[in-house]
Short mmCIF file of C-alpha atoms in Angstrom, two decimals:
data_model
loop_
_atom_site.label_atom_id
_atom_site.label_comp_id
_atom_site.label_asym_id
_atom_site.label_seq_id
_atom_site.Cartn_x
_atom_site.Cartn_y
_atom_site.Cartn_z
CA MET A 1 -15.73 -42.25 -47.19
CA SER A 2 -13.19 -41.52 -49.46
CA ILE A 3 -12.49 -37.95 -50.07
CA ALA A 4 -11.14 -36.11 -53.25
CA ARG A 5 -7.37 -34.29 -52.67
CA LEU A 6 -7.99 -30.93 -52.09
CA ASP A 7 -4.34 -30.06 -53.61
CA ASN A 8 -5.80 -30.29 -56.82
CA GLU A 9 -7.65 -27.58 -58.14
CA VAL A 10 -10.82 -29.19 -59.64
CA PHE A 11 -11.44 -30.47 -56.12
CA PHE A 12 -10.59 -27.45 -54.04
CA LYS A 13 -13.26 -25.29 -56.50
CA LYS A 14 -15.90 -28.13 -55.76
CA ALA A 15 -15.61 -27.81 -52.41
CA PHE A 16 -15.08 -23.93 -51.23
CA THR A 17 -17.21 -22.54 -54.30
CA ASP A 18 -20.50 -24.49 -52.57
CA ARG A 19 -22.27 -21.66 -50.35
CA ILE A 20 -22.49 -23.23 -47.30
CA VAL A 21 -18.53 -23.92 -47.36
CA PHE A 22 -18.05 -20.69 -48.28
CA LYS A 23 -19.54 -19.06 -45.88
CA ALA A 24 -18.61 -21.67 -42.86
CA PHE A 25 -14.92 -21.33 -43.79
CA VAL A 26 -14.78 -17.55 -44.35
CA LYS A 27 -16.42 -16.94 -40.60
CA ASP A 28 -14.01 -19.25 -39.06
CA ILE A 29 -10.96 -18.06 -40.54
CA VAL A 30 -11.71 -14.37 -40.79
CA GLY A 31 -14.29 -14.47 -37.97
CA ILE A 32 -16.87 -12.52 -39.96
CA GLU A 33 -20.39 -13.55 -41.33
CA VAL A 34 -20.60 -13.14 -45.47
CA GLU A 35 -23.53 -12.92 -48.03
CA PRO A 36 -21.87 -12.86 -51.27
CA GLU A 37 -24.04 -12.07 -54.02
CA LYS A 38 -22.08 -14.61 -55.96
CA ILE A 39 -18.67 -16.69 -55.68
CA GLU A 40 -16.62 -16.57 -59.09
CA THR A 41 -13.44 -18.32 -59.85
CA GLU A 42 -11.20 -16.99 -62.29
CA LYS A 43 -11.82 -13.25 -60.95
CA SER A 44 -9.71 -10.78 -63.35
CA PHE A 45 -10.46 -7.07 -62.90
CA GLN A 46 -11.57 -4.94 -66.54
CA PRO A 47 -8.82 -3.14 -67.79
CA LYS A 48 -6.47 -4.99 -65.91
CA LEU A 49 -4.22 -2.65 -63.04
CA GLY A 50 -0.87 -2.87 -64.32
CA ASN A 51 1.22 -5.17 -66.40
CA ILE A 52 0.09 -8.32 -64.22
CA ASN A 53 -2.43 -10.34 -65.51
CA PHE A 54 -4.28 -10.93 -61.89
CA LYS A 55 -6.83 -13.91 -61.58
CA TYR A 56 -8.62 -14.79 -58.10
CA ASP A 57 -9.20 -18.28 -58.32
CA ILE A 58 -12.26 -18.03 -55.73
CA PHE A 59 -13.31 -14.47 -55.35
CA ALA A 60 -16.44 -13.14 -53.68
CA GLU A 61 -17.76 -9.98 -52.43
CA ASP A 62 -21.52 -8.80 -50.50
CA VAL A 63 -22.16 -5.70 -50.07
CA LYS A 64 -19.74 -4.71 -47.04
CA LYS A 65 -16.93 -6.67 -47.81
CA ARG A 66 -15.12 -8.12 -50.20
CA ILE A 67 -13.52 -11.78 -49.76
CA ILE A 68 -10.71 -13.23 -52.12
CA ILE A 69 -9.30 -16.72 -51.35
CA GLU A 70 -6.67 -17.65 -53.21
CA ILE A 71 -4.82 -21.73 -53.21
CA GLN A 72 -1.25 -22.01 -53.77
CA LYS A 73 -0.97 -24.94 -55.59
CA VAL A 74 1.67 -27.12 -54.42
CA GLU A 75 3.27 -27.04 -58.27
CA TYR A 76 4.08 -23.39 -57.69
CA ASP A 77 6.91 -22.12 -55.61
CA HIS A 78 5.63 -20.18 -52.45
CA ASN A 79 5.70 -16.50 -53.75
CA PHE A 80 4.60 -14.53 -50.53
CA ASP A 81 5.49 -11.48 -52.82
CA ARG A 82 2.93 -12.64 -55.41
CA PHE A 83 -0.05 -12.78 -53.13
CA LEU A 84 1.04 -9.43 -51.56
CA HIS A 85 -0.09 -8.59 -55.41
CA TYR A 86 -3.39 -10.22 -55.08
CA HIS A 87 -3.85 -8.58 -51.72
CA LEU A 88 -2.82 -5.11 -52.87
CA GLN A 89 -5.20 -5.29 -55.99
CA GLY A 90 -8.16 -6.30 -54.26
CA ILE A 91 -8.07 -3.15 -52.21
CA THR A 92 -6.56 -0.52 -54.95
CA GLU A 93 -9.29 -1.46 -57.51
CA GLN A 94 -11.99 0.04 -55.53
CA GLN A 95 -10.39 3.43 -55.76
CA ARG A 96 -11.77 3.55 -60.11
CA THR A 97 -14.83 3.55 -58.72
CA SER A 98 -14.26 6.17 -55.68
CA ASP A 99 -14.65 10.22 -55.88
CA ASP A 100 -12.05 10.21 -53.38
CA TYR A 101 -9.61 7.51 -51.46
CA THR A 102 -11.87 5.69 -49.39
CA VAL A 103 -11.85 2.38 -49.82
CA GLU A 104 -15.55 0.91 -48.79
CA ARG A 105 -14.86 -2.52 -49.12
CA THR A 106 -12.47 -4.61 -46.78
CA VAL A 107 -10.58 -7.12 -48.26
CA TYR A 108 -9.58 -10.44 -46.89
CA THR A 109 -7.29 -12.58 -48.55
CA ILE A 110 -6.73 -16.03 -47.73
CA VAL A 111 -4.60 -18.18 -48.94
CA VAL A 112 -3.73 -22.36 -48.93
CA VAL A 113 -0.83 -23.33 -49.69
CA THR A 114 -0.79 -27.45 -49.79
CA ALA A 115 3.16 -27.83 -49.87
CA PRO A 116 5.76 -27.35 -47.11
CA TYR A 117 7.56 -23.47 -47.46
CA LYS A 118 10.51 -23.41 -49.12
CA ILE A 119 13.22 -21.65 -47.87
CA ASN A 120 13.40 -17.73 -48.28
CA GLU A 121 15.13 -16.33 -50.68
CA LYS A 122 15.60 -13.05 -48.50
CA THR A 123 15.91 -13.77 -45.33
CA ARG A 124 17.20 -17.67 -46.01
CA GLU A 125 15.08 -18.82 -43.22
CA ILE A 126 12.53 -21.59 -43.77
CA TYR A 127 8.65 -20.56 -41.94
CA LYS A 128 6.96 -23.46 -40.18
CA ASP A 129 3.48 -21.99 -38.92
CA GLU A 130 0.20 -23.55 -39.75
CA VAL A 131 -1.02 -19.91 -40.19
CA LEU A 132 0.15 -16.10 -40.76
CA ILE A 133 -2.03 -13.12 -40.72
CA SER A 134 -0.24 -9.97 -42.14
CA THR A 135 -2.16 -6.44 -41.88
CA LEU A 136 -1.40 -3.00 -43.06
CA ASN A 137 -2.29 -1.28 -39.39
CA PRO A 138 0.56 1.12 -38.39
CA LYS A 139 2.43 0.72 -35.08
CA ASN A 140 3.20 3.61 -32.86
CA LEU A 141 6.78 4.05 -31.34
CA LYS A 142 5.85 1.74 -28.30
CA GLY A 143 4.86 -0.94 -30.82
CA VAL A 144 1.12 -0.52 -30.24
CA GLU A 145 -0.88 -1.26 -33.39
CA LEU A 146 -4.08 1.16 -34.74
CA LYS A 147 -6.74 -0.26 -35.90
CA ILE A 148 -6.72 1.88 -38.66
CA PHE A 149 -7.24 -0.91 -41.66
CA ASN A 150 -9.38 -3.68 -41.24
CA HIS A 151 -7.48 -5.53 -44.43
CA GLU A 152 -6.26 -8.93 -43.67
CA LEU A 153 -3.63 -11.45 -46.10
CA ILE A 154 -3.90 -15.16 -44.58
CA PHE A 155 -1.76 -17.95 -45.49
CA LEU A 156 -2.76 -21.11 -44.47
CA ASN A 157 -0.34 -24.16 -44.28
CA PRO A 158 -1.47 -27.42 -42.95
CA ASN A 159 2.44 -28.91 -43.17
CA TYR A 160 3.03 -27.58 -39.98
CA LYS A 161 1.06 -28.89 -37.27
CA GLY A 162 0.74 -26.68 -33.77
CA LEU A 163 -0.30 -27.40 -30.73
CA ASP A 164 -2.15 -24.42 -30.24
CA THR A 165 -3.71 -23.60 -33.25
CA PRO A 166 -7.25 -22.82 -32.46
CA SER A 167 -10.11 -25.08 -33.26
CA ASN A 168 -11.57 -22.82 -35.99
CA TYR A 169 -8.35 -22.89 -37.74
CA ARG A 170 -8.22 -26.61 -37.23
CA ASP A 171 -10.82 -28.26 -38.32
CA TRP A 172 -10.25 -26.59 -41.84
CA LEU A 173 -6.38 -26.90 -41.88
CA ASP A 174 -7.00 -30.92 -40.78
CA LEU A 175 -9.59 -31.13 -43.97
CA ILE A 176 -6.94 -29.93 -46.37
CA TYR A 177 -4.07 -32.02 -45.06
CA GLU A 178 -6.20 -35.34 -44.06
CA SER A 179 -7.56 -34.93 -47.79
CA ILE A 180 -3.76 -35.02 -49.53
CA HIS A 181 -2.48 -37.25 -46.93
CA SER A 182 -5.22 -39.81 -45.86
CA PRO A 183 -7.62 -39.42 -48.54
CA GLU A 184 -9.23 -43.10 -47.88
CA ASN A 185 -9.98 -42.15 -44.23
CA PRO A 186 -9.13 -38.92 -43.28
CA ASN A 187 -9.81 -38.22 -39.39
CA ILE A 188 -11.83 -34.70 -39.82
CA ASN A 189 -14.66 -32.87 -37.71
CA THR A 190 -17.85 -33.34 -39.35
CA ALA A 191 -19.41 -32.02 -36.55
CA ASN A 192 -18.22 -28.77 -37.84
CA GLU A 193 -21.34 -28.06 -40.52
CA GLY A 194 -19.13 -26.52 -43.06
CA ILE A 195 -16.41 -29.44 -42.89
CA ARG A 196 -19.08 -31.79 -42.89
CA ARG A 197 -20.69 -29.97 -45.98
CA ALA A 198 -17.17 -30.03 -47.90
CA THR A 199 -16.59 -33.47 -46.58
CA GLU A 200 -19.89 -34.53 -48.99
CA ILE A 201 -19.01 -32.22 -51.52
CA ILE A 202 -15.83 -34.32 -52.50
CA GLN A 203 -17.05 -37.41 -52.11
CA TYR A 204 -15.36 -39.83 -54.94
CA GLU A 205 -19.39 -40.92 -55.65
CA ASN A 206 -20.07 -37.35 -55.69
CA ILE A 207 -17.36 -36.54 -58.40
CA SER A 208 -18.88 -36.63 -62.01
CA PRO A 209 -16.34 -38.22 -64.70
CA GLU A 210 -15.76 -34.79 -66.13
CA GLU A 211 -14.45 -34.13 -63.13
CA TRP A 212 -12.31 -36.88 -62.58
CA GLU A 213 -10.80 -36.80 -66.36
CA GLN A 214 -9.91 -32.53 -65.18
CA SER A 215 -8.28 -33.22 -62.83
CA LYS A 216 -6.06 -35.69 -64.12
CA ILE A 217 -4.77 -32.86 -66.64
CA GLU A 218 -4.22 -31.23 -63.08
CA VAL A 219 -2.06 -33.90 -62.41
CA GLY A 220 -0.63 -33.87 -65.44
CA LYS A 221 0.03 -30.29 -65.66
CA ARG A 222 1.58 -30.73 -61.88
CA LYS A 223 3.94 -33.11 -63.02
CA VAL A 224 5.22 -30.95 -65.86
CA ILE A 225 6.30 -28.60 -63.76
CA LYS A 226 7.90 -30.71 -60.96
CA LEU A 227 10.40 -31.69 -63.57
CA VAL A 228 11.29 -28.02 -64.54
CA GLU A 229 11.67 -27.08 -60.68
CA GLU A 230 13.56 -30.45 -60.27
CA ALA A 231 15.87 -29.09 -62.98
CA ALA A 232 16.25 -25.74 -61.14
CA VAL A 233 17.24 -26.41 -58.29
CA GLU A 234 19.87 -29.49 -59.49
CA LYS A 235 21.78 -26.25 -61.67
CA VAL A 236 21.71 -24.31 -57.60
CA ALA A 237 22.71 -27.14 -56.09
CA LYS A 238 25.28 -27.38 -59.06
CA LYS A 239 26.71 -23.62 -58.85
CA ALA A 240 27.42 -24.06 -54.54
CA ILE A 241 29.08 -26.84 -55.09
CA THR A 242 31.50 -25.35 -57.54
CA ALA A 243 31.62 -22.52 -55.08
CA GLY A 244 33.01 -24.69 -52.21
CA SER A 245 29.95 -25.16 -50.22
CA ASP A 246 29.51 -28.37 -48.35
CA ASN A 247 26.83 -30.41 -48.88
CA GLN A 248 24.41 -29.16 -45.46
CA PHE A 249 24.49 -26.15 -46.40
CA ILE A 250 23.31 -26.96 -50.07
CA ALA A 251 20.56 -29.15 -48.65
CA GLN A 252 19.24 -26.28 -46.77
CA ILE A 253 19.23 -24.46 -49.38
CA THR A 254 17.57 -26.36 -52.25
CA GLY A 255 16.11 -29.32 -50.09
CA LEU A 256 17.86 -31.95 -51.89
CA GLY A 257 18.64 -35.12 -49.72
CA ILE A 258 22.95 -35.24 -49.23
CA GLU A 259 22.93 -38.67 -51.56
CA HIS A 260 21.34 -36.80 -54.47
CA ILE A 261 23.82 -34.12 -53.78
CA GLU A 262 26.81 -36.50 -53.94
CA VAL A 263 25.60 -37.39 -57.32
CA LEU A 264 25.22 -34.23 -58.18
CA ARG A 265 29.18 -33.67 -57.29
CA SER A 266 30.33 -36.87 -59.30
CA GLU A 267 28.44 -35.64 -62.14
CA LEU A 268 30.42 -32.50 -62.26
CA GLU A 269 33.54 -34.32 -61.37
CA ASN A 270 32.97 -37.01 -64.52
CA GLU A 271 32.69 -34.09 -66.77
#
């Protein structure tokens, strides 16, 4: 069995806009049953809120719940603030149709990250967690969380396999990881109905010529963006070299290898 890579937007949307897959995914990750009226891609609100033109990769809602799924593709930098904005817009947009400040629909934003996290610019830390969950609930002075809001912002990153990750997360994280790193022979739990259905959808024989062509365009975009990112990283490394930083520090903040940094040092010396 060979499956398509889920870090490609074309195949991710093909799999996760399927009703069976979508419902199973939400049930496992969020723990709720949903009956979406429709599942949309490239969803945006009109008129838009603020000065940012938000578009959700996959968006669905039923009568009582609003579910937002956003995949952060490998070609983009990992910006937690960006997805906080997406999450909060899903909440505040409801105010346009409400007579008071009541938010009628709970918002769950699920972010699927398909590449390792980069160092956090604010804290200088590298996060190595498969699952991160953020809520808006306040805590009292004793540290007890009060269940005032049910909204959740969930990050999934299969690149940091945890031994204690529950099976409801594990199945989907393995599906994403295996599709990228072992698409010819993926080791996944097809006993899970949602996983089995997703696997069937993205099997090679079920991908149309048009979808393959579109996927190649996405790969081309990724290569261009990667080249731009690499140039930006090298620029940061050169500034750090000029400032007198050692190789280990530069490697930590940029992700570059020591040999690569030494080449940059030589280039600066020859300029």
